[in-house]
mmCIF file of C-alpha atoms in Angstrom:
data_model
loop_
_atom_site.group_PDB
_atom_site.id
_atom_site.type_symbol
_atom_site.label_atom_id
_atom_site.label_comp_id
_atom_site.label_asym_id
_atom_site.label_seq_id
_atom_site.Cartn_x
_atom_site.Cartn_y
_atom_site.Cartn_z
ATOM 1 C CA MET A 196 19.268 -46.977 35.269
ATOM 2 C CA SER A 197 16.924 -43.991 35.263
ATOM 3 C CA ILE A 198 14.155 -43.343 37.779
ATOM 4 C CA PRO A 199 10.798 -44.436 36.320
ATOM 5 C CA LYS A 200 8.143 -41.809 35.801
ATOM 6 C CA LEU A 201 4.648 -41.995 37.296
ATOM 7 C CA GLN A 202 1.663 -41.571 34.984
ATOM 8 C CA ILE A 203 -1.935 -41.097 36.066
ATOM 9 C CA ALA A 204 -4.462 -42.713 33.721
ATOM 10 C CA CYS A 205 -7.782 -40.913 33.642
ATOM 11 C CA ASP A 206 -10.134 -43.686 32.589
ATOM 12 C CA HIS A 207 -13.210 -41.775 33.647
ATOM 13 C CA SER A 208 -16.432 -41.618 31.675
ATOM 14 C CA ASP A 209 -16.956 -37.904 32.253
ATOM 15 C CA LEU A 210 -14.736 -34.839 32.037
ATOM 16 C CA ALA A 211 -15.874 -33.331 35.332
ATOM 17 C CA GLY A 212 -14.822 -36.418 37.278
ATOM 18 C CA ALA A 213 -11.492 -36.562 35.484
ATOM 19 C CA LEU A 214 -10.713 -32.913 36.174
ATOM 20 C CA ALA A 215 -11.628 -33.294 39.832
ATOM 21 C CA ASP A 216 -9.197 -36.198 40.235
ATOM 22 C CA ILE A 217 -6.436 -34.540 38.223
ATOM 23 C CA LYS A 218 -6.560 -31.495 40.481
ATOM 24 C CA LYS A 219 -5.740 -33.764 43.430
ATOM 25 C CA VAL A 220 -2.647 -35.392 41.935
ATOM 26 C CA GLY A 221 -1.508 -33.350 38.945
ATOM 27 C CA ASP A 222 1.333 -31.705 40.831
ATOM 28 C CA VAL A 223 2.644 -35.076 42.058
ATOM 29 C CA VAL A 224 2.639 -37.233 38.922
ATOM 30 C CA ASP A 225 4.987 -36.808 35.960
ATOM 31 C CA ILE A 226 2.593 -37.632 33.111
ATOM 32 C CA ILE A 227 -1.151 -37.127 32.696
ATOM 33 C CA GLU A 228 -3.065 -39.501 30.437
ATOM 34 C CA ALA A 229 -6.419 -38.938 28.810
ATOM 35 C CA GLY A 230 -7.729 -42.499 28.848
ATOM 36 C CA THR A 231 -9.442 -44.225 25.948
ATOM 37 C CA ILE A 232 -12.883 -44.264 27.550
ATOM 38 C CA LEU A 233 -12.642 -40.594 28.464
ATOM 39 C CA LEU A 234 -11.542 -39.596 24.953
ATOM 40 C CA LEU A 235 -14.398 -41.582 23.412
ATOM 41 C CA GLN A 236 -16.912 -39.893 25.697
ATOM 42 C CA GLU A 237 -15.611 -36.328 25.722
ATOM 43 C CA GLY A 238 -13.320 -35.886 22.726
ATOM 44 C CA GLU A 239 -10.328 -33.592 22.336
ATOM 45 C CA GLN A 240 -11.633 -31.069 24.869
ATOM 46 C CA VAL A 241 -10.124 -33.434 27.460
ATOM 47 C CA LEU A 242 -6.643 -32.768 26.093
ATOM 48 C CA ARG A 243 -7.260 -29.033 25.889
ATOM 49 C CA CYS A 244 -8.357 -28.935 29.527
ATOM 50 C CA PHE A 245 -5.405 -31.000 30.739
ATOM 51 C CA ARG A 246 -2.962 -28.803 28.801
ATOM 52 C CA ALA A 247 -4.507 -25.614 30.184
ATOM 53 C CA MET A 248 -4.300 -26.937 33.739
ATOM 54 C CA TYR A 249 -0.755 -28.331 33.490
ATOM 55 C CA PRO A 250 1.164 -26.594 30.687
ATOM 56 C CA GLU A 251 4.507 -28.089 31.770
ATOM 57 C CA LYS A 252 3.419 -31.720 32.139
ATOM 58 C CA LEU A 253 3.706 -34.488 29.572
ATOM 59 C CA ILE A 254 0.215 -35.357 28.326
ATOM 60 C CA VAL A 255 -0.710 -38.629 26.654
ATOM 61 C CA ALA A 256 -3.726 -39.288 24.441
ATOM 62 C CA ASP A 257 -4.520 -42.970 24.870
ATOM 63 C CA THR A 258 -6.321 -43.325 21.546
ATOM 64 C CA LYS A 259 -5.162 -46.892 20.835
ATOM 65 C CA CYS A 260 -5.223 -45.723 17.229
ATOM 66 C CA ALA A 261 -5.571 -48.473 14.610
ATOM 67 C CA ASP A 262 -5.951 -46.434 11.408
ATOM 68 C CA ALA A 263 -5.794 -42.858 10.067
ATOM 69 C CA GLY A 264 -2.717 -42.360 12.221
ATOM 70 C CA GLY A 265 -1.680 -39.035 10.746
ATOM 71 C CA THR A 266 -5.067 -37.413 11.174
ATOM 72 C CA VAL A 267 -5.632 -38.715 14.696
ATOM 73 C CA ALA A 268 -2.122 -37.725 15.808
ATOM 74 C CA LYS A 269 -2.372 -34.248 14.291
ATOM 75 C CA ASN A 270 -5.677 -33.628 16.062
ATOM 76 C CA CYS A 271 -4.259 -34.850 19.371
ATOM 77 C CA GLN A 272 -1.120 -32.749 19.005
ATOM 78 C CA GLN A 273 -3.107 -29.623 18.203
ATOM 79 C CA ALA A 274 -5.278 -30.244 21.266
ATOM 80 C CA GLY A 275 -2.218 -30.417 23.517
ATOM 81 C CA ALA A 276 -0.948 -34.009 23.622
ATOM 82 C CA ASP A 277 2.759 -34.847 23.608
ATOM 83 C CA TYR A 278 2.377 -38.597 23.118
ATOM 84 C CA MET A 279 -0.315 -40.749 21.514
ATOM 85 C CA THR A 280 -0.849 -44.483 21.737
ATOM 86 C CA VAL A 281 -1.352 -46.816 18.792
ATOM 87 C CA ILE A 282 -2.526 -50.397 19.020
ATOM 88 C CA CYS A 283 0.096 -53.006 18.155
ATOM 89 C CA ALA A 284 -2.140 -54.351 15.377
ATOM 90 C CA ALA A 285 -1.847 -51.068 13.462
ATOM 91 C CA THR A 286 0.197 -51.176 10.278
ATOM 92 C CA ILE A 287 3.668 -49.694 10.048
ATOM 93 C CA PRO A 288 2.413 -46.981 7.649
ATOM 94 C CA THR A 289 -0.246 -46.002 10.205
ATOM 95 C CA MET A 290 2.382 -45.777 12.933
ATOM 96 C CA LYS A 291 4.785 -43.793 10.740
ATOM 97 C CA ALA A 292 2.032 -41.385 9.726
ATOM 98 C CA ALA A 293 1.168 -40.786 13.364
ATOM 99 C CA ALA A 294 4.803 -40.325 14.344
ATOM 100 C CA LYS A 295 5.152 -37.480 11.833
ATOM 101 C CA GLU A 296 2.439 -35.444 13.547
ATOM 102 C CA ILE A 297 3.213 -35.723 17.269
ATOM 103 C CA ALA A 298 6.311 -35.740 19.448
ATOM 104 C CA GLU A 299 6.173 -39.493 20.076
ATOM 105 C CA ILE A 300 3.883 -42.442 19.745
ATOM 106 C CA GLN A 301 3.659 -45.420 22.074
ATOM 107 C CA VAL A 302 2.731 -48.913 20.899
ATOM 108 C CA GLU A 303 0.175 -50.585 23.186
ATOM 109 C CA LEU A 304 0.844 -54.302 23.407
ATOM 110 C CA TYR A 305 -2.296 -56.425 23.332
ATOM 111 C CA GLY A 306 -2.955 -59.927 22.063
ATOM 112 C CA ASP A 307 -0.510 -61.993 20.042
ATOM 113 C CA TRP A 308 2.209 -59.519 19.087
ATOM 114 C CA THR A 309 5.675 -60.876 18.259
ATOM 115 C CA TYR A 310 9.258 -59.734 18.753
ATOM 116 C CA GLN A 311 9.597 -59.708 14.974
ATOM 117 C CA GLN A 312 6.865 -57.081 14.862
ATOM 118 C CA ALA A 313 8.566 -55.213 17.684
ATOM 119 C CA GLN A 314 11.771 -55.056 15.664
ATOM 120 C CA GLN A 315 9.820 -53.606 12.754
ATOM 121 C CA TRP A 316 8.531 -50.851 15.056
ATOM 122 C CA LEU A 317 12.071 -50.064 16.149
ATOM 123 C CA ASP A 318 13.231 -50.058 12.536
ATOM 124 C CA ALA A 319 10.450 -47.547 11.809
ATOM 125 C CA GLY A 320 11.810 -45.220 14.497
ATOM 126 C CA ILE A 321 9.274 -46.046 17.207
ATOM 127 C CA SER A 322 10.967 -46.610 20.541
ATOM 128 C CA GLN A 323 8.190 -46.570 23.132
ATOM 129 C CA ALA A 324 6.079 -49.585 24.054
ATOM 130 C CA ILE A 325 3.472 -50.125 26.751
ATOM 131 C CA TYR A 326 3.289 -53.584 28.288
ATOM 132 C CA HIS A 327 -0.261 -54.059 29.381
ATOM 133 C CA GLN A 328 -2.202 -56.278 31.717
ATOM 134 C CA SER A 329 -5.690 -55.565 30.437
ATOM 135 C CA ARG A 330 -8.591 -54.735 32.726
ATOM 136 C CA ASP A 331 -10.461 -57.803 31.486
ATOM 137 C CA ALA A 332 -7.476 -60.081 32.126
ATOM 138 C CA LEU A 333 -7.122 -58.764 35.649
ATOM 139 C CA LEU A 334 -10.831 -59.260 36.310
ATOM 140 C CA ALA A 335 -10.391 -62.828 35.075
ATOM 141 C CA GLY A 336 -7.819 -63.409 37.801
ATOM 142 C CA GLU A 337 -4.510 -62.918 35.981
ATOM 143 C CA THR A 338 -1.668 -61.299 37.918
ATOM 144 C CA TRP A 339 1.807 -59.994 37.183
ATOM 145 C CA GLY A 340 4.355 -62.799 36.997
ATOM 146 C CA GLU A 341 7.750 -63.838 35.683
ATOM 147 C CA LYS A 342 6.377 -64.349 32.164
ATOM 148 C CA ASP A 343 5.501 -60.650 32.105
ATOM 149 C CA LEU A 344 8.811 -59.537 33.556
ATOM 150 C CA THR A 345 10.693 -61.638 30.987
ATOM 151 C CA LYS A 346 8.857 -59.907 28.132
ATOM 152 C CA VAL A 347 9.464 -56.471 29.629
ATOM 153 C CA ARG A 348 13.183 -57.184 29.987
ATOM 154 C CA LYS A 349 13.388 -58.481 26.409
ATOM 155 C CA LEU A 350 11.723 -55.364 25.014
ATOM 156 C CA ILE A 351 14.087 -53.130 26.987
ATOM 157 C CA ASP A 352 17.072 -55.126 25.760
ATOM 158 C CA MET A 353 15.826 -54.617 22.191
ATOM 159 C CA GLY A 354 15.969 -50.857 22.710
ATOM 160 C CA PHE A 355 12.469 -49.851 23.761
ATOM 161 C CA ARG A 356 11.521 -47.484 26.547
ATOM 162 C CA VAL A 357 8.903 -49.680 28.168
ATOM 163 C CA SER A 358 6.021 -48.477 30.301
ATOM 164 C CA VAL A 359 3.933 -50.942 32.288
ATOM 165 C CA THR A 360 0.310 -50.753 33.326
ATOM 166 C CA GLY A 361 -2.572 -52.843 34.600
ATOM 167 C CA GLY A 362 -3.596 -53.377 38.196
ATOM 168 C CA LEU A 363 -0.473 -51.780 39.645
ATOM 169 C CA SER A 364 -0.245 -51.010 43.341
ATOM 170 C CA VAL A 365 2.558 -49.620 45.466
ATOM 171 C CA GLU A 366 3.298 -53.182 46.578
ATOM 172 C CA THR A 367 3.673 -54.543 43.019
ATOM 173 C CA LEU A 368 6.408 -52.035 42.140
ATOM 174 C CA ALA A 369 8.961 -54.206 43.913
ATOM 175 C CA LEU A 370 8.404 -56.927 41.306
ATOM 176 C CA PHE A 371 10.150 -54.673 38.780
ATOM 177 C CA ALA A 372 13.240 -53.954 40.910
ATOM 178 C CA GLY A 373 16.341 -54.047 38.716
ATOM 179 C CA ILE A 374 14.342 -53.473 35.518
ATOM 180 C CA ASP A 375 14.755 -50.185 33.668
ATOM 181 C CA VAL A 376 11.038 -49.354 33.441
ATOM 182 C CA TYR A 377 10.339 -46.045 31.699
ATOM 183 C CA THR A 378 6.952 -45.262 33.265
ATOM 184 C CA PHE A 379 4.534 -46.859 35.698
ATOM 185 C CA ILE A 380 0.959 -46.131 34.637
ATOM 186 C CA THR A 381 -1.891 -46.415 37.104
ATOM 187 C CA GLY A 382 -5.459 -45.199 37.254
ATOM 188 C CA ARG A 383 -7.578 -46.723 39.995
ATOM 189 C CA GLY A 384 -4.441 -47.416 42.036
ATOM 190 C CA ILE A 385 -4.510 -43.681 42.713
ATOM 191 C CA THR A 386 -7.981 -42.364 41.900
ATOM 192 C CA ALA A 387 -9.826 -45.073 43.863
ATOM 193 C CA ALA A 388 -7.760 -44.501 47.000
ATOM 194 C CA ASP A 389 -9.286 -42.809 50.041
ATOM 195 C CA ASP A 390 -6.647 -40.089 49.643
ATOM 196 C CA PRO A 391 -5.576 -39.941 45.973
ATOM 197 C CA GLN A 392 -2.890 -37.332 46.579
ATOM 198 C CA GLN A 393 -1.271 -39.445 49.289
ATOM 199 C CA ALA A 394 -1.556 -42.518 47.060
ATOM 200 C CA ALA A 395 0.338 -40.680 44.315
ATOM 201 C CA VAL A 396 2.980 -39.607 46.830
ATOM 202 C CA ASP A 397 3.287 -43.204 48.034
ATOM 203 C CA PHE A 398 3.878 -44.400 44.468
ATOM 204 C CA LYS A 399 6.536 -41.743 43.922
ATOM 205 C CA GLN A 400 8.290 -42.519 47.198
ATOM 206 C CA GLU A 401 8.383 -46.256 46.485
ATOM 207 C CA ILE A 402 9.754 -45.609 42.988
ATOM 208 C CA LEU A 403 12.495 -43.444 44.501
ATOM 209 C CA ARG A 404 13.222 -46.059 47.169
ATOM 210 C CA ILE A 405 13.730 -48.811 44.587
ATOM 211 C CA TRP A 406 15.350 -46.869 41.711
ATOM 212 C CA GLY A 407 16.651 -43.720 43.384
#
């Protein structure tokens, strides 16, 4: 079982705020994500800035792309992204078109997706999935539970590299002990902390304690 990576999600509404937070934790985390809100507000300059600041880091464009996959992926790749997300409702042709233009795509799991669909993604050569507790679900009082862990395990058993995100804290990492998680993705769990750099270090240390 490999050691999960740590990804910082920059879900800011402005580039200046995102850059300020990235400077605090960029050397600690493994992957830097340009969040959907940030990309909508600031465009591909976000990716160009992140790539200039951290040329050796993996950078994700969280576009949640639903259509025009090839064009969106090509633009993201040219701006510096390694990975790009697509929404699970996107068609297989959209996903395949995106996959041709960027190193890898990740399927974001929202709503009523099925394992039959998941198998179609695997058959199309897509092997990354993101299991998501949405912000709205968390605000409505939902929490991580066995139903989530069962789905994560099933996806891993199918052959996916599965990342998890949504309301994660250092304390919730223990819920995933024994599960081969690919990446833990957190935004406010780090950026909203009194000391974001220390929060990132705490995440990394707990990941190493459990999976190291």
